[in-house]
mmCIF file of C-alpha atoms in Angstrom:
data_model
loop_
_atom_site.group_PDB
_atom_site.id
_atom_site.type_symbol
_atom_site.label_atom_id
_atom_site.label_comp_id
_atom_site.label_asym_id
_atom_site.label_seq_id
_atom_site.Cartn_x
_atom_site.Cartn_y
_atom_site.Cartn_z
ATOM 1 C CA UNK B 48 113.436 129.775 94.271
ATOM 2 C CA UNK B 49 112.329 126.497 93.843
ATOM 3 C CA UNK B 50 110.075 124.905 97.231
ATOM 4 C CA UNK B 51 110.490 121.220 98.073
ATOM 5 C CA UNK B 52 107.531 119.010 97.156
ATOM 6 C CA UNK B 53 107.193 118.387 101.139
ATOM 7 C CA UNK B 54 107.198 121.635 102.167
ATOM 8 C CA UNK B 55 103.833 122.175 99.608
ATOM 9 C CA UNK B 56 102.191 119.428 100.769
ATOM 10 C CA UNK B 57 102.610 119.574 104.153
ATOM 11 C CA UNK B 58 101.127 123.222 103.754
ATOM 12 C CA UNK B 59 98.043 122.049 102.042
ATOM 13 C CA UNK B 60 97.314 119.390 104.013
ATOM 14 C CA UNK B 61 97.363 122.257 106.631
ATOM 15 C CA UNK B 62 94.576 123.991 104.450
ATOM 16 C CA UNK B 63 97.358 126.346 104.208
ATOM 17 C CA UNK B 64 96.846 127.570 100.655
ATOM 18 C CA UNK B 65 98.287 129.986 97.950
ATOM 19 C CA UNK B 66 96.942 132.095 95.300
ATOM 20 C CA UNK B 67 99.172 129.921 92.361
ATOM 21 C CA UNK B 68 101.111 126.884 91.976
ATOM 22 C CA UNK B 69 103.588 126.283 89.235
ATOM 23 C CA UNK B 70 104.686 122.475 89.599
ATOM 24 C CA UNK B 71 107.384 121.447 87.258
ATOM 25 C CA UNK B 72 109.363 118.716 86.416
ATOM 26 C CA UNK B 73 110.112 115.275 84.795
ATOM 27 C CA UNK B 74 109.086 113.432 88.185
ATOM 28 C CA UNK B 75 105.200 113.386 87.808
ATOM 29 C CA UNK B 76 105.073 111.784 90.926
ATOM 30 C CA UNK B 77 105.002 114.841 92.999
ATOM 31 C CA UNK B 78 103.178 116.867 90.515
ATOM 32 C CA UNK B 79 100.152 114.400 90.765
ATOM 33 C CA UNK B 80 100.340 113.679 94.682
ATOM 34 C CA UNK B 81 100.153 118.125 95.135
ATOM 35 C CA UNK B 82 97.498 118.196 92.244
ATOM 36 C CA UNK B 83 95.162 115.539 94.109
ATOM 37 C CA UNK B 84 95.968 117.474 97.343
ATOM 38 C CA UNK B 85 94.679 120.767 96.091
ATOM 39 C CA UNK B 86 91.918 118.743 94.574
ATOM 40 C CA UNK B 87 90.630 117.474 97.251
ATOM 41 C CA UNK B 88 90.949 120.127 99.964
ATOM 42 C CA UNK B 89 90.746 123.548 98.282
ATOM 43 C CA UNK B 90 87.040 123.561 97.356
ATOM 44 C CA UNK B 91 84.558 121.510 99.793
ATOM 45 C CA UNK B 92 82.671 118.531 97.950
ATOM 46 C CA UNK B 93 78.999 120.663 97.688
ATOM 47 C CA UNK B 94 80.945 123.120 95.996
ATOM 48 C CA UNK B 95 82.780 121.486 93.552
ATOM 49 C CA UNK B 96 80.411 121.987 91.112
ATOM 50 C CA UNK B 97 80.469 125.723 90.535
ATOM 51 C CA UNK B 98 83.838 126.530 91.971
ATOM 52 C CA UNK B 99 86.214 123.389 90.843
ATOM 53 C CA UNK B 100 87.314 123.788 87.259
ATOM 54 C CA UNK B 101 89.998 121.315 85.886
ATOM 55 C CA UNK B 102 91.278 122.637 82.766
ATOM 56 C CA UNK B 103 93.735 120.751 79.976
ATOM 57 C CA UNK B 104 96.526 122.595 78.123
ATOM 58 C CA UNK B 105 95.848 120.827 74.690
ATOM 59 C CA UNK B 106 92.180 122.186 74.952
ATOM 60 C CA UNK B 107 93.231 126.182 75.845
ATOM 61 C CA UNK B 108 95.061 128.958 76.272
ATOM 62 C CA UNK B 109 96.830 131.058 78.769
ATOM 63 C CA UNK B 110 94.249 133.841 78.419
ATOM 64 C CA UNK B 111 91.353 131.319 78.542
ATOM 65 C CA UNK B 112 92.919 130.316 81.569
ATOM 66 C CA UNK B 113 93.350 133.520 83.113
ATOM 67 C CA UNK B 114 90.073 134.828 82.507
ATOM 68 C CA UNK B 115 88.791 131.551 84.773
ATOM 69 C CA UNK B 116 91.339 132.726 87.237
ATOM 70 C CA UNK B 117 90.142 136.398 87.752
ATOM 71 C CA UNK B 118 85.939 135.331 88.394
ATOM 72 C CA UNK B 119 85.205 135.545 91.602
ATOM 73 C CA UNK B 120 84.013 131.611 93.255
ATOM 74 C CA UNK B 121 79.901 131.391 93.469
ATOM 75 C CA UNK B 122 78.506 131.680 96.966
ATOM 76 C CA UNK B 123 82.445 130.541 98.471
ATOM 77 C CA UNK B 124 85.217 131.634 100.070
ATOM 78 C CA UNK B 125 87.369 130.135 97.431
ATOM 79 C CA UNK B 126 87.495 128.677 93.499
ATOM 80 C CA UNK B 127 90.010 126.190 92.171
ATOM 81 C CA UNK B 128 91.973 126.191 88.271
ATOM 82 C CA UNK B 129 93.478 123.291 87.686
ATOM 83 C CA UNK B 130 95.214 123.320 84.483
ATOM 84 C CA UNK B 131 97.148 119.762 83.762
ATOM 85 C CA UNK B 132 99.413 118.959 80.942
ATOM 86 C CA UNK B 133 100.363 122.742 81.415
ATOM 87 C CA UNK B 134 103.240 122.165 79.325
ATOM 88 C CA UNK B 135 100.971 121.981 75.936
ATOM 89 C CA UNK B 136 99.079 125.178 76.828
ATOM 90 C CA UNK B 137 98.993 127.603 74.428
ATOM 91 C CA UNK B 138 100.698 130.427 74.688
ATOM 92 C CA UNK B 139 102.959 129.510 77.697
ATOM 93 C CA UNK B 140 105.967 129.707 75.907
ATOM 94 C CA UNK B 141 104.938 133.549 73.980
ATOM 95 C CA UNK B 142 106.846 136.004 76.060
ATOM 96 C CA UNK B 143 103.340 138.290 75.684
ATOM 97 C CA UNK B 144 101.563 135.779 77.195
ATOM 98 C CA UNK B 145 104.313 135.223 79.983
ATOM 99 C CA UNK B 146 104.094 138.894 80.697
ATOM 100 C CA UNK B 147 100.152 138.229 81.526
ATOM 101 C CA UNK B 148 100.888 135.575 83.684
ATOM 102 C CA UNK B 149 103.610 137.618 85.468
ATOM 103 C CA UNK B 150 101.367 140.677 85.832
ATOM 104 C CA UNK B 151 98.358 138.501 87.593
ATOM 105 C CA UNK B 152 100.966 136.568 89.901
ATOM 106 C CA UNK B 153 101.934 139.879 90.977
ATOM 107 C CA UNK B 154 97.938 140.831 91.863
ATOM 108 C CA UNK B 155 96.291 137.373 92.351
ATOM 109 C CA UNK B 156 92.790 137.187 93.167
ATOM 110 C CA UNK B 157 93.208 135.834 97.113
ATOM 111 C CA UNK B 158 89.745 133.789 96.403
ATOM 112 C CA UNK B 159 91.605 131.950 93.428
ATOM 113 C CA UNK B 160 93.941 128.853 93.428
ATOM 114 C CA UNK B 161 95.552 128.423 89.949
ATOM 115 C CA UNK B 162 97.469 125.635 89.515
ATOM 116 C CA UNK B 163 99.823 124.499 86.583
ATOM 117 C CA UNK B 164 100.715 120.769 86.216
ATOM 118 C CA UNK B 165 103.788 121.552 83.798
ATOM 119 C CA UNK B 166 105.589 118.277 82.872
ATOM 120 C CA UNK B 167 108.704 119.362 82.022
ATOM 121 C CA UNK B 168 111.634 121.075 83.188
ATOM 122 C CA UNK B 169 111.024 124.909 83.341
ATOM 123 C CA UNK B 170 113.460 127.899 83.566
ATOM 124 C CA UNK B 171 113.742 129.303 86.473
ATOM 125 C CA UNK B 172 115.474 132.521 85.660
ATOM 126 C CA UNK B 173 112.223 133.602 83.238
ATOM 127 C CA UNK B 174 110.756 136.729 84.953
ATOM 128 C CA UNK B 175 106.626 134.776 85.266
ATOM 129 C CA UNK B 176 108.505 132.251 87.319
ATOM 130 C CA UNK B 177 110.072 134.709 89.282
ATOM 131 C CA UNK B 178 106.751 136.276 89.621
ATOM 132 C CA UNK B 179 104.825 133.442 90.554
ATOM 133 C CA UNK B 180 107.261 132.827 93.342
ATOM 134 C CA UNK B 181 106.905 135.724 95.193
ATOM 135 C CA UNK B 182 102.745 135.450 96.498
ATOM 136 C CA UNK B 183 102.398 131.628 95.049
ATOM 137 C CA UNK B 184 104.706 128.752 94.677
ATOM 138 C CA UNK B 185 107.357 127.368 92.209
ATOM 139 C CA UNK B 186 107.806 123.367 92.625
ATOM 140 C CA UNK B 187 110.649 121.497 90.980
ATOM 141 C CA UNK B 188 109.524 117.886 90.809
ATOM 142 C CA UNK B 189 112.796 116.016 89.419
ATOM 143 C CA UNK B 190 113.592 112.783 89.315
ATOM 144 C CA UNK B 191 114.993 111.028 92.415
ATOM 145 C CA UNK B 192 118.532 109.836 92.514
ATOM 146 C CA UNK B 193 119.008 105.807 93.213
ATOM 147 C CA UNK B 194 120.786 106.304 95.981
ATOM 148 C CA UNK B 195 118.108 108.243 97.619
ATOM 149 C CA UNK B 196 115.356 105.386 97.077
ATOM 150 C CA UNK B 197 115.804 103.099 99.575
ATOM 151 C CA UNK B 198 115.369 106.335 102.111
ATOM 152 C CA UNK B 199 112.750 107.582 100.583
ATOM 153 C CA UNK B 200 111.117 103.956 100.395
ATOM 154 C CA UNK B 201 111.748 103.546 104.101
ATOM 155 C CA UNK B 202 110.139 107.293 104.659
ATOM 156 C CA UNK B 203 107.313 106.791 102.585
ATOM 157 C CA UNK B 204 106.167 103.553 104.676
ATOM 158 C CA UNK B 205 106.992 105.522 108.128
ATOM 159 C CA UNK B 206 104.705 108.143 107.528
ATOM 160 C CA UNK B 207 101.969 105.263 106.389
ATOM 161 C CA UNK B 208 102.578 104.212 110.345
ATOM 162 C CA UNK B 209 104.683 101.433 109.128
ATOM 163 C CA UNK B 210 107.661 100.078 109.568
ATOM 164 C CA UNK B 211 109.806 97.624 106.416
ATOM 165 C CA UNK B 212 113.045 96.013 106.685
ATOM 166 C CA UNK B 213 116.261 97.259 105.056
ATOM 167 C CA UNK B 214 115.731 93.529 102.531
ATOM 168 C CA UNK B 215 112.266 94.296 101.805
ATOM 169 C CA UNK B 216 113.193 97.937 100.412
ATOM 170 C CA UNK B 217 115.829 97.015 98.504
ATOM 171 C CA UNK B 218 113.790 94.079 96.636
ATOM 172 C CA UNK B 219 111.535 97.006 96.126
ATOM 173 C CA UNK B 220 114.213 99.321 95.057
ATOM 174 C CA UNK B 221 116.221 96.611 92.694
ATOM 175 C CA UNK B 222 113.061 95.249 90.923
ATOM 176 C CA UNK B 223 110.817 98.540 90.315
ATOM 177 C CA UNK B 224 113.741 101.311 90.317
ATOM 178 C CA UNK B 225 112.620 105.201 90.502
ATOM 179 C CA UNK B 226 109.408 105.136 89.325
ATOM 180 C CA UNK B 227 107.920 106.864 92.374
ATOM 181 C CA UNK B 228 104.271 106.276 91.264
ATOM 182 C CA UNK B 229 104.739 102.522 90.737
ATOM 183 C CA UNK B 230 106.640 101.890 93.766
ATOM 184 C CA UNK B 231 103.764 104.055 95.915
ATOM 185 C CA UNK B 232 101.100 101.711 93.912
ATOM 186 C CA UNK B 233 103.250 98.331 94.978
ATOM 187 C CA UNK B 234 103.408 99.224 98.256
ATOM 188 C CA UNK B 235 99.766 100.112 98.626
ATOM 189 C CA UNK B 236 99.634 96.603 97.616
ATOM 190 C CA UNK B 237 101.432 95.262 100.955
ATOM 191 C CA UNK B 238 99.407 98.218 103.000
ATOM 192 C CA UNK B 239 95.800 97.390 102.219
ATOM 193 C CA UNK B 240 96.742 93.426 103.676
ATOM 194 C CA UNK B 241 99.175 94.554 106.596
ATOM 195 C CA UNK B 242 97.646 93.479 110.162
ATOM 196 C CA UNK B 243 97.222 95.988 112.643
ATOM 197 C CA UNK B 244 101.321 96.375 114.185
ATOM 198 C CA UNK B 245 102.680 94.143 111.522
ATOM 199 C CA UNK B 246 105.635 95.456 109.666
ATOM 200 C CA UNK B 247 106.563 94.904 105.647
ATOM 201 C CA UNK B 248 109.361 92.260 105.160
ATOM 202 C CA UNK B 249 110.725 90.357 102.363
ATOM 203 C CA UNK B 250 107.771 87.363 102.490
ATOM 204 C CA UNK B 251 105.342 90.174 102.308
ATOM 205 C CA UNK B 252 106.677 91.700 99.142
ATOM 206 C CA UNK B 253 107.086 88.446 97.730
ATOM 207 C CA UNK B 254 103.532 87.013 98.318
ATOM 208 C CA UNK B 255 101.562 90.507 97.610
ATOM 209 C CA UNK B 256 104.156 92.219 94.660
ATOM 210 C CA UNK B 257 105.147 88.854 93.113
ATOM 211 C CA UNK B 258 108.913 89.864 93.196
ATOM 212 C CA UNK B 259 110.284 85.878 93.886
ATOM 213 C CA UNK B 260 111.795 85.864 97.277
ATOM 214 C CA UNK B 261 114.447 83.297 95.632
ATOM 215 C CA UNK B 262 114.777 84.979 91.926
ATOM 216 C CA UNK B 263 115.404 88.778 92.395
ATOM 217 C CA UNK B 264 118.010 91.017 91.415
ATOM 218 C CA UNK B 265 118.923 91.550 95.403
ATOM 219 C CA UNK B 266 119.309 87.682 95.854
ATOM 220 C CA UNK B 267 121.316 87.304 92.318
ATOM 221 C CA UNK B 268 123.530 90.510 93.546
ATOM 222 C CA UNK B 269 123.987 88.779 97.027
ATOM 223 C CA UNK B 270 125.024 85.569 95.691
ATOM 224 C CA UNK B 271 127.834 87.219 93.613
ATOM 225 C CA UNK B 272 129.207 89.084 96.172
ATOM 226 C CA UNK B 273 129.059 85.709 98.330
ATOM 227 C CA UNK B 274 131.041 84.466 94.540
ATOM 228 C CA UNK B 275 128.181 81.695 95.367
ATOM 229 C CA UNK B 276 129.269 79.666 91.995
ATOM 230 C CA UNK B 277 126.075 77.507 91.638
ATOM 231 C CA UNK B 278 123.350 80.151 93.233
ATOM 232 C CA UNK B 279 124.710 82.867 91.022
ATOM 233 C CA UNK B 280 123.955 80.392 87.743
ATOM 234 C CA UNK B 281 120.807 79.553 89.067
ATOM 235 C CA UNK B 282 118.926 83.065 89.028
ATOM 236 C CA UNK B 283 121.026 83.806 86.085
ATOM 237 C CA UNK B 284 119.390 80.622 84.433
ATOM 238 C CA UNK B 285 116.243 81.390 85.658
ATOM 239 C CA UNK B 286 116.221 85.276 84.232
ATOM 240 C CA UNK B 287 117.358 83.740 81.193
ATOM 241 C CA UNK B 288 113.960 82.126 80.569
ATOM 242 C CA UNK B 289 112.425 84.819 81.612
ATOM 243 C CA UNK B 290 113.850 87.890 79.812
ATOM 244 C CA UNK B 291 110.625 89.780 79.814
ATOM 245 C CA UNK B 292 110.185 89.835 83.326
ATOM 246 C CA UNK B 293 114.125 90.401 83.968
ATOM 247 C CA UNK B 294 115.359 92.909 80.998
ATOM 248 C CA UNK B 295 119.602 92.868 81.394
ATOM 249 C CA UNK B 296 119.913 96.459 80.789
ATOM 250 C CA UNK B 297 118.102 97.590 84.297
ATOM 251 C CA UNK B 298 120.158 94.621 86.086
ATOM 252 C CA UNK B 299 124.075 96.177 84.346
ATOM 253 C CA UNK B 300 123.110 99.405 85.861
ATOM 254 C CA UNK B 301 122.482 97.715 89.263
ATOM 255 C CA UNK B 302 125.543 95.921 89.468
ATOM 256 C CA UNK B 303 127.565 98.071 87.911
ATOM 257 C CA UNK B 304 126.481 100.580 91.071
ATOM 258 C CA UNK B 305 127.202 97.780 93.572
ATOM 259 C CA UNK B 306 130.844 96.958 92.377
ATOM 260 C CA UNK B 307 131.430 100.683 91.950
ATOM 261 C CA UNK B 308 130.975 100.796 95.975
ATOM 262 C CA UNK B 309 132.746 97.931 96.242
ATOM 263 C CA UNK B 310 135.745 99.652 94.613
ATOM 264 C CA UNK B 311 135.306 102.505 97.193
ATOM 265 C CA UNK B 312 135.599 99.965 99.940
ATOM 266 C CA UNK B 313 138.895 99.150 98.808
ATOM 267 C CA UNK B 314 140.133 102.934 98.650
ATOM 268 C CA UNK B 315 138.411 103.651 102.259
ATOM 269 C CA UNK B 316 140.531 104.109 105.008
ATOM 270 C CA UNK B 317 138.063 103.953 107.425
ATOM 271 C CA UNK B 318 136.621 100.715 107.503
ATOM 272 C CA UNK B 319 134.476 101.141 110.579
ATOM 273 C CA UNK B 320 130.710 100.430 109.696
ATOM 274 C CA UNK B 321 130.123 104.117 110.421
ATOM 275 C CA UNK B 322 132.571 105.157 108.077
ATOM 276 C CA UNK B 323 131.656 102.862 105.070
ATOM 277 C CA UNK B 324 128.543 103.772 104.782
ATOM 278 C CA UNK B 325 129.042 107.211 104.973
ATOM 279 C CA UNK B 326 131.768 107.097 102.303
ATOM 280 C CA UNK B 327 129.040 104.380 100.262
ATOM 281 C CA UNK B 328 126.108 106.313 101.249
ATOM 282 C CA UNK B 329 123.956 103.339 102.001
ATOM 283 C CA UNK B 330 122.021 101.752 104.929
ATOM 284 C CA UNK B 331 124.827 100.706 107.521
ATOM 285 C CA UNK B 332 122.846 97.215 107.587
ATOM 286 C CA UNK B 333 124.155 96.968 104.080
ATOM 287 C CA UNK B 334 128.059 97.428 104.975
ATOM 288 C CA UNK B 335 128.623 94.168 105.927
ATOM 289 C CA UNK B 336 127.898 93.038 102.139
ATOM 290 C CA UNK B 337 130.324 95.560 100.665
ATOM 291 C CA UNK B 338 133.236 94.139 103.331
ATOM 292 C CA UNK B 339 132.431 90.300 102.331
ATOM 293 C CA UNK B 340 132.494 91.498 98.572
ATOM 294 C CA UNK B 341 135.948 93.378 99.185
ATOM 295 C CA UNK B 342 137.255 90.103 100.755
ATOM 296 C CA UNK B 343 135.853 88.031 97.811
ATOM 297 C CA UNK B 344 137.374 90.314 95.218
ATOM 298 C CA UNK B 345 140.309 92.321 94.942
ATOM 299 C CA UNK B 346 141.044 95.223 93.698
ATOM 300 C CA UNK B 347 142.068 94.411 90.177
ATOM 301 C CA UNK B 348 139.325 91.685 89.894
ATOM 302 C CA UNK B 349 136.708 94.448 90.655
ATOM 303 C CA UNK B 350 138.090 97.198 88.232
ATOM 304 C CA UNK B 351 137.562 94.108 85.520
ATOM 305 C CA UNK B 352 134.373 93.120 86.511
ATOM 306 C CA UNK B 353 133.563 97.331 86.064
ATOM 307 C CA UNK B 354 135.166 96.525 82.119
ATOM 308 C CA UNK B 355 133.260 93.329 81.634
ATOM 309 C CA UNK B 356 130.019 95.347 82.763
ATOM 310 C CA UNK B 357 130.410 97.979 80.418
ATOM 311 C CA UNK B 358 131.636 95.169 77.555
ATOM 312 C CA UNK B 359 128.350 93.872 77.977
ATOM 313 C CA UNK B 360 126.489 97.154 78.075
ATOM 314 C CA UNK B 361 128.240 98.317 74.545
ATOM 315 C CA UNK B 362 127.016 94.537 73.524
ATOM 316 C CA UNK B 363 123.431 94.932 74.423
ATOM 317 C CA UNK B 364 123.395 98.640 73.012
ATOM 318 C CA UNK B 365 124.778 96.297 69.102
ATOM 319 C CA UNK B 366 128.190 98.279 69.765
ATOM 320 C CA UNK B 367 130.211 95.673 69.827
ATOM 321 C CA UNK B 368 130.187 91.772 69.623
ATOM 322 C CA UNK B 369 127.394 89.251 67.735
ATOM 323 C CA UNK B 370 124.412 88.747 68.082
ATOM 324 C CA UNK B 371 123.944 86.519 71.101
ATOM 325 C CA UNK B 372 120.214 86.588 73.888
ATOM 326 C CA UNK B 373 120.406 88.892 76.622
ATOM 327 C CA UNK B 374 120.079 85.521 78.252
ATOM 328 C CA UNK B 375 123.458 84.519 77.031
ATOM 329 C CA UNK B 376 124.765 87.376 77.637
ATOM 330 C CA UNK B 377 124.371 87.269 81.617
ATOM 331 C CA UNK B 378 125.246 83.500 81.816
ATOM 332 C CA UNK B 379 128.826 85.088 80.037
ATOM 333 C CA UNK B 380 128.773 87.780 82.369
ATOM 334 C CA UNK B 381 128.278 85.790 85.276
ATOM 335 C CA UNK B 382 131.372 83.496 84.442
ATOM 336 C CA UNK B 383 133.554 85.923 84.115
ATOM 337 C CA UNK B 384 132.566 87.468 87.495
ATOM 338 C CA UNK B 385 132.539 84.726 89.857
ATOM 339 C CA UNK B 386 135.254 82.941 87.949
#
């Protein structure tokens, strides 16, 4: 029932618009971005005044809210509700009040949009959902998968005009994780500075992010699987005196997803680049790494790097072991890996 977050937009910015919106989901990313759409293209500028009304769910009701929806727009075509932080309106979780909504989905005044910016997950099975979807629009906005980042990184900047290499997103990826929102904002950074035909790339990042081209979790990553002895110790080292800007528990979940794919490098048959990162679902540029680290480790020495990763996990988390600095911690962690 659900439409994709592109599909909506791509409608909007066609001025391709529908009587009501229902965006939901713990990904506010997409929520915003078809909020600020429908903000700015619904209702023309002049009219904003009289025909724009941007309601909050702590400060009303589902009927207050519906009786905005049924007026008819002032000297226009067409009027705009915006109700954010839908999930605190009252009333939206009263079946009564449900049944209200359901019964004006089914009719909707064609001059209205009504929009709900719900930040939560929703059930899709309730019958106003089910009614909204049939003249309006449900929208699941849910949290992206890491494995889908680097694409969606990579797509993002493409449809900015823009190309950025495979290192470049995956500094981006590795230091900011899936917080859409902030990685948008960072690479708006790099965007507003780009010359006209120049690409992103790793100095880029480095000189308008701050993420250090030498002390990153993609350079620390690469110099284990290179089991680089003295590079490895040195960004360890270095995150150790800086623990605020390089928390440990981010960096175990990072590593613990690399070796994991190294594992399935061992157990893949088909070790053509093709293959491998089909069967690792990454960037084929990226393949090579996963080889080099299967050469570097074996089999067993991988499935106890996974045990000393999760060792130091349940330490972090004060389920096992003393009371030792994350710092200490990763300079452990670190030996035991490489050595």
């Amino acid at each position: 029932m659900a439409i994709a977050p592109d599909v909506i937009l791509k409608e909007i910015r066609n001025k391709q618009f529908r009587p009501v919106y229902f965006l939901y989901g713990d990904e506010p990313y997409y929520i915003e971005a078809i909020a600020e759409e429908l903000e700015k293209r619904v209702v023309p500028e002049a009219e904003k005044g009289f025909n724009q009304f941007v309601l909050y769910g702590k400060d009303t009701d589902l009927a207050g809210v519906l009786g905005y929806a049924r007026r008819f727009p002032f000297m226009a075509e067409r009027q705009l509700v915006l109700v954010k932080e839908a999930h605190k309106l009252g009333g939206i979780e009263q079946k009564e009040q449900q049944t209200r909504l359901e019964d004006y989905a089914l009719n909707p005044l064609t001059s209205t949009t009504l929009v709900f910016c719900y930040h939560a997950n929703a059930d899709e099975r309730k019958s106003f959902l089910k009614g909204i979807a049939g003249k309006g629009a449900v929208v699941q906005s849910k949290k992206m998968y890491d494995n889908k980042l680097p694409e969606w990184v990579a797509a993002y900047c493409h449809s900015h005009g823009v190309k950025i290499s495979p290192k470049a997103v995956q500094m981006l990826v590795d230091n900011i994780g899936n917080d859409l929102q902030r990685l948008v904002n960072e690479i708006q950074k790099v965007l507003v500075n780009l010359k006209a035909g120049e690409g992103i790339d790793a100095e880029l990042v480095e000189k308008y992010i701050g993420i250090s081209k030498e002390y990153n979790v993609f350079e620390f990553q690469k110099a284990l699987l290179q089991r680089d002895v003295i590079k490895a110790n040195q960004i360890a080292a270095h995150f150790a005196a800086n623990p605020k800007d390089n928390p440990l528990a981010p960096m175990l979940i990072i590593l613990y997803g690399f070796f994991s794919k190294v594992l399935i490098t061992h157990a893949t048959n088909d070790r053509s680049e093709k293959g491998l990162a089909a069967a690792l679902g990454v960037n084929p540029y990226f393949v090579k790494d996963y080889m080099l680290a299967a050469r570097n480790y074996p089999f067993p020495k991988v499935a106890h790097i996974i045990h000393y990763l999760r060792t130091c996990d349940s330490q972090l988390k004060g389920v096992e072991g003393g009371t030792i600095s994350e710092g200490e911690m990763l300079k452990e962690l670190v030996f035991k890996i490489v050595h």
